[in-house]
mmCIF file of C-alpha atoms in Angstrom:
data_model
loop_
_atom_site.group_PDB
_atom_site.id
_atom_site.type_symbol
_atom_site.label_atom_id
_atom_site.label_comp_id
_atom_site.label_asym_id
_atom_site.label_seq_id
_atom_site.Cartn_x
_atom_site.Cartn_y
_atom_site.Cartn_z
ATOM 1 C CA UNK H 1 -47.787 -17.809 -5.399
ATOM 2 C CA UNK H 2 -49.055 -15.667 -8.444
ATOM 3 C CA UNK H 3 -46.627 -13.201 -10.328
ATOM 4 C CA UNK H 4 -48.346 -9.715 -9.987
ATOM 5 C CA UNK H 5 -48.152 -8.889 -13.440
ATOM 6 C CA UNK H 6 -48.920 -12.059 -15.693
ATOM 7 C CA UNK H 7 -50.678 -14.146 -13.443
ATOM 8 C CA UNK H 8 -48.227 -17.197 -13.976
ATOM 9 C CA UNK H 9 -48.419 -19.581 -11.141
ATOM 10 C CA UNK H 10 -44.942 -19.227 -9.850
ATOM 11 C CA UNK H 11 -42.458 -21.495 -7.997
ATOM 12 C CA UNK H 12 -41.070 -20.241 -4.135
ATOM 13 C CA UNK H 13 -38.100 -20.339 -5.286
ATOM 14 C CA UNK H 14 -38.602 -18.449 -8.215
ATOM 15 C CA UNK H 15 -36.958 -14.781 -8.310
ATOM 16 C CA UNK H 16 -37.939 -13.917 -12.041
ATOM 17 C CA UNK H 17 -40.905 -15.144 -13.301
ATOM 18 C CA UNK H 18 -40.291 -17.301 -16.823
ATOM 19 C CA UNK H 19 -43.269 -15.690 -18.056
ATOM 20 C CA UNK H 20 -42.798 -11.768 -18.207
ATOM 21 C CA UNK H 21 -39.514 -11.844 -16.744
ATOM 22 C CA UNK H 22 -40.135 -9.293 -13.439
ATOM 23 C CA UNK H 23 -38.178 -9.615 -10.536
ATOM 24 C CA UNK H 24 -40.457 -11.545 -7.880
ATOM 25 C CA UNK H 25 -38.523 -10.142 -4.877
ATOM 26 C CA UNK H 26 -40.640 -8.231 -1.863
ATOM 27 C CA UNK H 27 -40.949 -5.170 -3.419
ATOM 28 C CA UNK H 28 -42.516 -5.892 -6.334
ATOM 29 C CA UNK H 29 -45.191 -8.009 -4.758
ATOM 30 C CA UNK H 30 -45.708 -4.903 -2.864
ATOM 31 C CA UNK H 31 -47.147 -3.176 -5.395
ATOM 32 C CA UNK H 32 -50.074 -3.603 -7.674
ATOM 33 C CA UNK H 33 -50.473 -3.200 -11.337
ATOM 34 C CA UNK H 34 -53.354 -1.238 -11.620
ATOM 35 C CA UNK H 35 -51.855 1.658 -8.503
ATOM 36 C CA UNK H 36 -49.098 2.124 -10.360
ATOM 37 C CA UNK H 37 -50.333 2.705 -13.507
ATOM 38 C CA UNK H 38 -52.827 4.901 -12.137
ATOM 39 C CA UNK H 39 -49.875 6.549 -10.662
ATOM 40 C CA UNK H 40 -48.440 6.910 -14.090
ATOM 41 C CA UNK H 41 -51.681 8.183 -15.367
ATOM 42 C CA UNK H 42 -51.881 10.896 -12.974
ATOM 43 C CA UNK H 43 -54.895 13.301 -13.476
ATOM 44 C CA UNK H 44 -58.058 11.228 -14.543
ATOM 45 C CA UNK H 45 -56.405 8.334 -14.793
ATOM 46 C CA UNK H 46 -59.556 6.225 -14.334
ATOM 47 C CA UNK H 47 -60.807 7.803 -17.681
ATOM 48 C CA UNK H 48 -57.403 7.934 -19.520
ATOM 49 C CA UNK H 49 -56.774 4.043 -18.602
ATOM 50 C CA UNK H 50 -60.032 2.329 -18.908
ATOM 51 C CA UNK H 51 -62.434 4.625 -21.035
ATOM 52 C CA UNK H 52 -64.525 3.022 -24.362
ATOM 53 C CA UNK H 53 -64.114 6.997 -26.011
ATOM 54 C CA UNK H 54 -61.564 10.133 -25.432
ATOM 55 C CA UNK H 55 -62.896 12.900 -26.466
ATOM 56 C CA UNK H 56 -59.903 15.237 -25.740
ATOM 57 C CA UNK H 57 -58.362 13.061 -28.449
ATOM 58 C CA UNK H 58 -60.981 13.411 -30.987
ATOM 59 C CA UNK H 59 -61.163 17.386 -30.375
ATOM 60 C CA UNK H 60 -57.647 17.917 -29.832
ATOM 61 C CA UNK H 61 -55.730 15.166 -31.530
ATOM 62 C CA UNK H 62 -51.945 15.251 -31.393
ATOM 63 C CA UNK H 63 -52.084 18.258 -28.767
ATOM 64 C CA UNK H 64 -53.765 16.046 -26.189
ATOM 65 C CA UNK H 65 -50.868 13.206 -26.933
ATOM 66 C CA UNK H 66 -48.573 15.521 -26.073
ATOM 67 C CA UNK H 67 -50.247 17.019 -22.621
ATOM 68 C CA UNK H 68 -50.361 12.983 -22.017
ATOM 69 C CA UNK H 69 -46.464 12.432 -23.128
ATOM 70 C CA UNK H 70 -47.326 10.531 -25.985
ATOM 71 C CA UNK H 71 -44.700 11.954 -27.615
ATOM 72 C CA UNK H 72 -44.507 9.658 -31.377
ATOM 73 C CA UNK H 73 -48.148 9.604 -31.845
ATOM 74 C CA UNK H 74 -48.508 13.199 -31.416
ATOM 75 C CA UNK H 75 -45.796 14.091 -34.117
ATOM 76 C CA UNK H 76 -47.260 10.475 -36.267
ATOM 77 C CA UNK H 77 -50.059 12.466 -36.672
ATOM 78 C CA UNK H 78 -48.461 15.877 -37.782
ATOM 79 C CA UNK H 79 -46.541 13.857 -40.300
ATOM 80 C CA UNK H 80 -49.685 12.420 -41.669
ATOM 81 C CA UNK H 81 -51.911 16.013 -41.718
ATOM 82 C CA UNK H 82 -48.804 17.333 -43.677
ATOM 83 C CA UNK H 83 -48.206 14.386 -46.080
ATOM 84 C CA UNK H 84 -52.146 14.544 -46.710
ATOM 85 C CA UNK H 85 -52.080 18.500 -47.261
ATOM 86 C CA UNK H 86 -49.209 17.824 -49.640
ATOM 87 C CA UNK H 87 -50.385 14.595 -51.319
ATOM 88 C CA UNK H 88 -54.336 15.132 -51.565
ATOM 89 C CA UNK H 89 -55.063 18.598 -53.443
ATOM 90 C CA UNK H 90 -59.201 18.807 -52.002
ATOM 91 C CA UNK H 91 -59.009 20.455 -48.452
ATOM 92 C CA UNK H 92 -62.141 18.937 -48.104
ATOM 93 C CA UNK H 93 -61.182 15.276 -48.770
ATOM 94 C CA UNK H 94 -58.574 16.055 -46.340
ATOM 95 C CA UNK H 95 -60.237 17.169 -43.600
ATOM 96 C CA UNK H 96 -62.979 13.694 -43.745
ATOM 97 C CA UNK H 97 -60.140 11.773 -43.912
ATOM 98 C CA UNK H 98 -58.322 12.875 -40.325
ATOM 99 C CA UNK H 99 -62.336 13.075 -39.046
ATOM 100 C CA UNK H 100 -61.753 9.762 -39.703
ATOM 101 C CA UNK H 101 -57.954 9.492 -38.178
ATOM 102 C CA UNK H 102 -59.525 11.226 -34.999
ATOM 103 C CA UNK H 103 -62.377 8.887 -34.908
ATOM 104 C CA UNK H 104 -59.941 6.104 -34.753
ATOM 105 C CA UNK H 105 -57.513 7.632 -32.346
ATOM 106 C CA UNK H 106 -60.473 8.484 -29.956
ATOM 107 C CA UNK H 107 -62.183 4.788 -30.260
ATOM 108 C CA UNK H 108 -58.337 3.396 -29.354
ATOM 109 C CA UNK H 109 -56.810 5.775 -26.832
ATOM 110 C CA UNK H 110 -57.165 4.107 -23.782
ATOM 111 C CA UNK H 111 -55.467 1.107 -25.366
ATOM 112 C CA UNK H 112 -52.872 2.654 -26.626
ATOM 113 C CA UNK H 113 -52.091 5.097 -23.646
ATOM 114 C CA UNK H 114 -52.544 1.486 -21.429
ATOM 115 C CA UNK H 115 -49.995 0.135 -23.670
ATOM 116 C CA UNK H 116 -47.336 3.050 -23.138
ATOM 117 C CA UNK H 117 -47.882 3.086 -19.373
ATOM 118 C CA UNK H 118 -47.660 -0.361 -18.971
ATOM 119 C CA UNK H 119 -44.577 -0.973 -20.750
ATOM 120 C CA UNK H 120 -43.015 2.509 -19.403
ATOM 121 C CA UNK H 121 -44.141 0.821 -15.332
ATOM 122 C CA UNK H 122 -42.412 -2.433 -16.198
ATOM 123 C CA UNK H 123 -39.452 -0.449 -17.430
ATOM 124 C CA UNK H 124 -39.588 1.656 -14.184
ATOM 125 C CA UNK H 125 -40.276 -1.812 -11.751
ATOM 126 C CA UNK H 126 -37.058 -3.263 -13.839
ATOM 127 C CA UNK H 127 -34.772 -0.248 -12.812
ATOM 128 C CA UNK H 128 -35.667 0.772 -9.050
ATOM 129 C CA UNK H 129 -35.272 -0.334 -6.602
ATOM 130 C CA UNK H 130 -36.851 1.346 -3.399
ATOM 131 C CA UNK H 131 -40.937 1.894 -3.093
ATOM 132 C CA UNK H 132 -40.243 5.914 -2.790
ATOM 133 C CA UNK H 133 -38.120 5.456 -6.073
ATOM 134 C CA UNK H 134 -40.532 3.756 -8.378
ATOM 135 C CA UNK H 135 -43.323 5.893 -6.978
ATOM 136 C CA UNK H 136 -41.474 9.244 -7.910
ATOM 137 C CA UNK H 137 -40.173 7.714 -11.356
ATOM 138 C CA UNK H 138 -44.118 6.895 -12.522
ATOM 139 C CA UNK H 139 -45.294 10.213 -11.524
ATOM 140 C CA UNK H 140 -42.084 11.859 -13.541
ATOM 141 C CA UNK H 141 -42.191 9.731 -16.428
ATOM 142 C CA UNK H 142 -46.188 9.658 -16.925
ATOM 143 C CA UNK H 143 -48.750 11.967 -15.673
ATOM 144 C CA UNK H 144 -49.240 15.513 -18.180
ATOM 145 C CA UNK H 145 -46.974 18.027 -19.944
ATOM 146 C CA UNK H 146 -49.170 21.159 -20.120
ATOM 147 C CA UNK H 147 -46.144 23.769 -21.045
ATOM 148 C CA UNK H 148 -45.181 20.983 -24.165
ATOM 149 C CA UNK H 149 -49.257 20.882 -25.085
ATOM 150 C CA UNK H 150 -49.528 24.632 -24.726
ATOM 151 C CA UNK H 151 -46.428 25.358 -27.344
ATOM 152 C CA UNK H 152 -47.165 22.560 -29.981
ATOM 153 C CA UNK H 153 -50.702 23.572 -29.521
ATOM 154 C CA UNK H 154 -50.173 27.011 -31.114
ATOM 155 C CA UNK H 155 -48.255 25.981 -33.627
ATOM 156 C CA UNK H 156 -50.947 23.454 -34.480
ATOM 157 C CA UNK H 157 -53.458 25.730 -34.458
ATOM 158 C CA UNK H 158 -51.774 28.561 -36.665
ATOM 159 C CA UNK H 159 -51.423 25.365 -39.143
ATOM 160 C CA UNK H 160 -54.945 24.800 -39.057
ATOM 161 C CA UNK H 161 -56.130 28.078 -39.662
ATOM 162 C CA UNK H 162 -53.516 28.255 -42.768
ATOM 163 C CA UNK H 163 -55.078 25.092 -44.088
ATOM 164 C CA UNK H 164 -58.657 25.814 -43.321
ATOM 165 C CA UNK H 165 -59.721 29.084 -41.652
ATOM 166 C CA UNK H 166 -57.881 31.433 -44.403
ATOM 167 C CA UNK H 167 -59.116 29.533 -47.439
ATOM 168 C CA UNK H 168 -62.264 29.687 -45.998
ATOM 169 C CA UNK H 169 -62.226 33.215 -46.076
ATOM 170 C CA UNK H 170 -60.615 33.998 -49.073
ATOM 171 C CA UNK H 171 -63.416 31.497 -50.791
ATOM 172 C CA UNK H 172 -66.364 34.192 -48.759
ATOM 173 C CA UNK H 173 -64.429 36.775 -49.927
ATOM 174 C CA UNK H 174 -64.198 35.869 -53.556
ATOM 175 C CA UNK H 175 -68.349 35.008 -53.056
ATOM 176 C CA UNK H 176 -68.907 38.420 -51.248
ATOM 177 C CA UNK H 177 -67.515 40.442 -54.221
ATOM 178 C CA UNK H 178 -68.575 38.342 -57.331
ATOM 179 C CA UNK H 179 -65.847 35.994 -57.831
ATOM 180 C CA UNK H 180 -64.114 39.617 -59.041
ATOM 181 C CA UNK H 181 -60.546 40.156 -58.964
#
């Protein structure tokens, strides 16, 4: 017998394996890795689990995070846009460098949000104890948070036009009328 979640070759008598340290009881073996995470996952969950590039990440950074519950790396982010708008005085050099921070999140997504479920399913698998239970608690505890994305969202955006959209203008408007106060 094989554990379901390491692979370990396991013992009959075995009720944890020494490995990963799951329970080994019936339930467990019941279920597979991969459905529950993709229970976790909810919505897309093909594409948000095993996808080379996100593209809602790169696009919509720390808002997608949170529509995904990713909770830390959505607000990691926000604390590194505001230490950078603090810290680096070219707008410019600031905006290549989270191109670059959103270039990185997209490339990595996948693992990371594989990484969260996964650890957040074992967690789950560790306290249920019934089928209907550990079904219910993936689908709670993973899936999307639109009304959390929708909120941070505006805020984020009402940021970005403060760092970007009104300088902007003001710079168009200073060109429009002859660099004339």
């Amino acid at each position: 017998m094989n554990c379901k979640f390491c692979g370990r070759d396991l013992n009959d008598r075995e009720e944890v394996c020494k490995n990963c340290g799951h329970r080994l009881d019936n339930l467990e073996s019941s279920f597979n890795k991969d459905e529950l995470l993709k229970i976790y996952a909810g919505k897309n969950s093909e594409k948000v689990l095993y996808k080379k590039w996100s593209w809602p990440s790169f696009f919509f950074g720390p808002i997608y995070f949170w529509y995904r519950k990713m909770w830390l790396l959505g607000f990691l982010v926000i604390v590194i846009r505001l230490l950078l708008s603090f810290l680096v005085p070219n707008t410019f050099v600031v905006f290549i460098i989270e191109v670059i921070i959103y270039v990185f999140l997209a490339i990595n997504f996948s693992s990371l949000y594989y990484e969260q479920a996964d650890s957040a399913v074992m967690e789950i698998l560790n306290k249920n104890t019934s089928r209907e239970d550990i079904v219910v608690s993936c689908q709670k505890k993973g899936g999307t948070s639109t009304p959390v994305a929708v909120i941070f969202g505006i805020i984020y955006f009402i940021d970005f036009a403060f760092n970007y959209f009104f300088p902007f203008l003001f710079l168009l408007w200073l060109f429009l009328n002859g660099f004339k106060f």
